[in-house]
Amino acid sequence: MLSAENLFTYICRDGREILCRHRRKKGQKHLYLRLRNDGTVDLSTPWHISRTRALSFLREKERWLLDRLDFRDRHARNDPPAFAEGCRVWYLGRSYLVHIRSAASNRLDFDGERFLFHCRSEEGFQTALNRFYLRSAKRHIGARVEVWSKRMGLFPASVRFRRYKNRWGCCAPDDTITFNTALMRYEEALVDYVVVHELAHIRHKHHQKAFWELVAQHIPDYRDLRKRLL
């Protein structure tokens, strides 16, 4: 499918500015709007749709878009891209202040009340944060997998951890489950939902009715929880 793309800034009625990505596609019949996790918007339209018509469509959907942005601001758990004095880090649904200390190497630790960034170079903050989430995920999510595996009677071949951009977990055909270490930013109820979701894939390698019924047996409010994973 042939496509063309351009970026522009959309100014809402309340003055908020949103970076939009307009994709025109040959063969597409309808207009689609999607809010990405980073707060930008994808606007996909048929090839013949003009910029004026695309902007009109965006204006028609503005209330929905602003509601989604407000929801994202309340529930997203985004960490700072770099260290700055007074910055905060998310851990299991709560935001904690980061304190810095000089050290021979970069490492991030949590003492139950705050984060300590043992720092040789502030440029290493993001790497230290990712390593902290990896260590924590192996311990915390690994323990939740054991709990839910026993409850559900479903056991993965192995459990792995990595940083994904666009998914929270993955169950491979051989029943190896991989979890996104960024889950450690979210409260335990959301971690449990993802664990149950991936364990359910051991029995059902799809997202059809039987799969969701199995998830609902163990996480009745899964619909509300999955909306909060941003």
Short mmCIF file of C-alpha atoms in Angstrom, two decimals:
data_model
loop_
_atom_site.label_atom_id
_atom_site.label_comp_id
_atom_site.label_asym_id
_atom_site.label_seq_id
_atom_site.Cartn_x
_atom_site.Cartn_y
_atom_site.Cartn_z
CA MET A 1 0.00 0.00 0.00
CA LEU A 2 1.58 3.29 -1.17
CA SER A 3 1.68 5.98 1.50
CA ALA A 4 2.94 9.49 2.17
CA GLU A 5 3.60 11.09 5.57
CA ASN A 6 4.03 14.55 7.00
CA LEU A 7 4.27 16.04 10.49
CA PHE A 8 2.43 19.09 11.78
CA THR A 9 1.45 20.68 15.09
CA TYR A 10 -2.25 20.76 15.87
CA ILE A 11 -3.43 23.51 18.24
CA CYS A 12 -6.48 22.55 20.30
CA ARG A 13 -9.22 24.95 21.35
CA ASP A 14 -7.74 25.10 24.86
CA GLY A 15 -4.32 26.05 23.47
CA ARG A 16 -2.64 22.67 23.87
CA GLU A 17 -0.25 21.76 21.07
CA ILE A 18 -0.12 18.18 19.78
CA LEU A 19 2.40 16.78 17.33
CA CYS A 20 0.49 14.91 14.62
CA ARG A 21 1.66 12.48 11.98
CA HIS A 22 -0.59 12.50 8.89
CA ARG A 23 -0.32 9.40 6.73
CA ARG A 24 -2.13 9.29 3.37
CA LYS A 25 -2.53 5.77 2.02
CA LYS A 26 -3.67 4.51 -1.36
CA GLY A 27 -6.29 1.80 -0.98
CA GLN A 28 -7.47 2.98 2.45
CA LYS A 29 -11.19 3.79 2.64
CA HIS A 30 -11.69 5.43 6.04
CA LEU A 31 -10.08 7.97 8.38
CA TYR A 32 -8.43 6.73 11.57
CA LEU A 33 -7.04 8.50 14.62
CA ARG A 34 -4.69 6.94 17.17
CA LEU A 35 -3.02 8.42 20.24
CA ARG A 36 0.46 7.00 20.73
CA ASN A 37 2.05 6.31 24.12
CA ASP A 38 4.40 9.28 23.69
CA GLY A 39 1.46 11.69 23.37
CA THR A 40 1.72 12.19 19.60
CA VAL A 41 -1.15 11.44 17.24
CA ASP A 42 -1.30 9.28 14.13
CA LEU A 43 -3.91 10.47 11.60
CA SER A 44 -4.38 7.97 8.77
CA THR A 45 -6.52 8.91 5.78
CA PRO A 46 -7.26 7.78 2.21
CA TRP A 47 -4.85 9.13 -0.39
CA HIS A 48 -7.31 11.65 -1.88
CA ILE A 49 -8.19 13.32 1.45
CA SER A 50 -6.96 16.92 1.59
CA ARG A 51 -5.16 18.51 4.53
CA THR A 52 -8.25 20.69 5.09
CA ARG A 53 -10.52 17.61 5.39
CA ALA A 54 -7.98 15.86 7.64
CA LEU A 55 -7.88 18.87 9.98
CA SER A 56 -11.68 18.99 10.01
CA PHE A 57 -11.76 15.33 11.04
CA LEU A 58 -9.23 16.04 13.77
CA ARG A 59 -11.35 18.94 15.02
CA GLU A 60 -14.42 16.67 15.12
CA LYS A 61 -12.50 14.19 17.29
CA GLU A 62 -10.82 16.82 19.49
CA ARG A 63 -12.97 16.18 22.58
CA TRP A 64 -12.18 12.46 22.42
CA LEU A 65 -8.51 13.24 21.90
CA LEU A 66 -8.34 15.62 24.87
CA ASP A 67 -10.15 13.11 27.09
CA ARG A 68 -7.61 10.46 26.11
CA LEU A 69 -4.71 12.84 26.79
CA ASP A 70 -6.14 13.66 30.23
CA PHE A 71 -6.53 9.93 30.95
CA ARG A 72 -2.94 9.36 29.83
CA ASP A 73 -1.67 12.15 32.09
CA ARG A 74 -3.42 10.55 35.09
CA HIS A 75 -2.28 6.99 34.47
CA ALA A 76 0.93 7.04 32.43
CA ARG A 77 4.08 6.17 34.35
CA ASN A 78 6.78 7.96 32.39
CA ASP A 79 10.27 8.39 33.77
CA PRO A 80 12.57 11.34 32.99
CA PRO A 81 14.78 10.78 29.91
CA ALA A 82 17.81 12.05 31.82
CA PHE A 83 18.80 12.88 35.38
CA ALA A 84 17.96 16.34 36.68
CA GLU A 85 17.95 17.71 40.23
CA GLY A 86 14.59 16.91 41.83
CA CYS A 87 13.56 14.30 39.24
CA ARG A 88 11.33 11.39 40.23
CA VAL A 89 11.14 7.76 39.15
CA TRP A 90 8.13 5.41 39.07
CA TYR A 91 8.29 2.12 40.92
CA LEU A 92 5.31 -0.21 41.49
CA GLY A 93 2.80 2.57 40.94
CA ARG A 94 4.42 5.26 43.08
CA SER A 95 6.73 8.13 42.22
CA TYR A 96 9.94 8.52 44.23
CA LEU A 97 12.56 11.25 44.43
CA VAL A 98 16.03 10.47 43.10
CA HIS A 99 19.06 11.50 45.16
CA ILE A 100 22.52 11.57 43.65
CA ARG A 101 25.82 10.41 45.17
CA SER A 102 29.30 10.38 43.68
CA ALA A 103 30.61 6.89 42.98
CA ALA A 104 33.14 5.01 40.89
CA SER A 105 30.39 3.55 38.68
CA ASN A 106 26.74 4.21 37.85
CA ARG A 107 24.09 2.28 39.77
CA LEU A 108 20.53 3.02 40.87
CA ASP A 109 19.23 1.57 44.15
CA PHE A 110 15.96 1.88 46.07
CA ASP A 111 15.91 2.00 49.87
CA GLY A 112 12.15 1.79 50.32
CA GLU A 113 11.64 5.57 50.47
CA ARG A 114 13.80 7.04 47.72
CA PHE A 115 16.12 6.19 44.85
CA LEU A 116 19.86 6.61 45.20
CA PHE A 117 21.75 7.27 41.97
CA HIS A 118 25.37 6.30 42.61
CA CYS A 119 26.91 8.32 39.87
CA ARG A 120 30.18 8.48 38.00
CA SER A 121 28.49 10.35 35.14
CA GLU A 122 24.95 11.73 35.00
CA GLU A 123 24.79 10.58 31.39
CA GLY A 124 24.53 7.02 32.67
CA PHE A 125 21.20 7.61 34.45
CA GLN A 126 18.95 5.95 31.87
CA THR A 127 21.18 2.87 31.66
CA ALA A 128 21.27 2.60 35.45
CA LEU A 129 17.48 2.94 35.58
CA ASN A 130 16.97 0.21 32.98
CA ARG A 131 19.30 -2.09 34.89
CA PHE A 132 17.39 -1.42 38.11
CA TYR A 133 14.09 -2.32 36.42
CA LEU A 134 15.66 -5.50 35.03
CA ARG A 135 16.91 -6.60 38.46
CA SER A 136 13.56 -5.77 40.05
CA ALA A 137 11.53 -7.47 37.32
CA LYS A 138 13.46 -10.72 37.67
CA ARG A 139 12.72 -10.74 41.38
CA HIS A 140 9.21 -9.28 41.57
CA ILE A 141 7.56 -10.40 38.32
CA GLY A 142 9.29 -13.76 38.60
CA ALA A 143 7.63 -14.25 41.99
CA ARG A 144 4.21 -13.24 40.62
CA VAL A 145 4.60 -15.76 37.78
CA GLU A 146 5.16 -18.52 40.33
CA VAL A 147 2.04 -17.49 42.27
CA TRP A 148 -0.24 -17.25 39.25
CA SER A 149 1.15 -20.36 37.57
CA LYS A 150 0.08 -22.43 40.57
CA ARG A 151 -3.36 -20.81 40.66
CA MET A 152 -3.99 -21.27 36.94
CA GLY A 153 -2.20 -24.58 36.49
CA LEU A 154 -0.23 -23.11 33.60
CA PHE A 155 3.56 -23.11 33.66
CA PRO A 156 5.87 -21.36 31.17
CA ALA A 157 8.83 -23.18 29.65
CA SER A 158 10.97 -20.26 30.82
CA VAL A 159 10.60 -16.62 31.82
CA ARG A 160 12.66 -13.82 30.32
CA PHE A 161 12.85 -10.05 30.67
CA ARG A 162 13.69 -7.27 28.25
CA ARG A 163 12.70 -3.72 27.33
CA TYR A 164 9.97 -3.58 24.69
CA LYS A 165 8.72 -0.42 22.98
CA ASN A 166 5.21 -1.51 22.07
CA ARG A 167 4.23 -4.54 24.14
CA TRP A 168 4.07 -5.53 27.79
CA GLY A 169 4.71 -9.23 27.33
CA CYS A 170 4.99 -12.03 24.82
CA CYS A 171 4.26 -15.77 24.96
CA ALA A 172 6.20 -17.66 22.29
CA PRO A 173 4.94 -20.84 20.59
CA ASP A 174 7.22 -22.89 22.88
CA ASP A 175 5.57 -21.26 25.95
CA THR A 176 8.55 -19.07 26.78
CA ILE A 177 7.19 -15.85 28.25
CA THR A 178 9.03 -12.54 28.03
CA PHE A 179 7.99 -9.52 30.11
CA ASN A 180 8.71 -5.84 29.54
CA THR A 181 10.86 -4.58 32.41
CA ALA A 182 9.01 -1.24 32.23
CA LEU A 183 6.13 -3.01 33.96
CA MET A 184 7.98 -2.25 37.19
CA ARG A 185 6.74 1.34 36.90
CA TYR A 186 3.15 0.16 37.45
CA GLU A 187 1.18 -0.97 40.49
CA GLU A 188 0.98 -4.67 41.29
CA ALA A 189 -2.60 -5.06 40.03
CA LEU A 190 -1.41 -4.15 36.53
CA VAL A 191 1.63 -6.42 36.80
CA ASP A 192 -0.66 -9.28 37.80
CA TYR A 193 -2.96 -8.61 34.85
CA VAL A 194 -0.06 -8.88 32.39
CA VAL A 195 1.21 -12.04 34.11
CA VAL A 196 -2.23 -13.68 33.88
CA HIS A 197 -2.62 -12.48 30.28
CA GLU A 198 0.62 -14.11 29.17
CA LEU A 199 0.04 -17.31 31.16
CA ALA A 200 -3.39 -17.62 29.52
CA HIS A 201 -1.60 -17.70 26.16
CA ILE A 202 -0.04 -21.02 27.14
CA ARG A 203 -3.51 -22.52 26.71
CA HIS A 204 -4.91 -20.15 24.08
CA LYS A 205 -2.54 -18.79 21.42
CA HIS A 206 -5.05 -16.12 20.34
CA HIS A 207 -7.25 -13.29 21.67
CA GLN A 208 -10.59 -14.92 20.99
CA LYS A 209 -13.49 -15.44 23.40
CA ALA A 210 -12.02 -18.48 25.20
CA PHE A 211 -8.83 -16.56 25.95
CA TRP A 212 -10.61 -13.57 27.51
CA GLU A 213 -12.91 -15.85 29.49
CA LEU A 214 -9.86 -17.50 31.05
CA VAL A 215 -8.33 -14.10 31.88
CA ALA A 216 -11.64 -12.95 33.40
CA GLN A 217 -11.79 -16.01 35.67
CA HIS A 218 -8.69 -14.74 37.45
CA ILE A 219 -8.79 -10.95 36.80
CA PRO A 220 -12.49 -9.95 36.60
CA ASP A 221 -11.68 -6.25 36.11
CA TYR A 222 -9.10 -6.83 33.38
CA ARG A 223 -10.86 -4.44 30.98
CA ASP A 224 -10.32 -1.48 33.30
CA LEU A 225 -6.76 -2.52 34.12
CA ARG A 226 -5.59 -2.89 30.52
CA LYS A 227 -6.77 0.68 29.74
CA ARG A 228 -4.33 1.97 32.36
CA LEU A 229 -1.29 0.38 30.74
CA LEU A 230 0.00 3.36 28.79
#
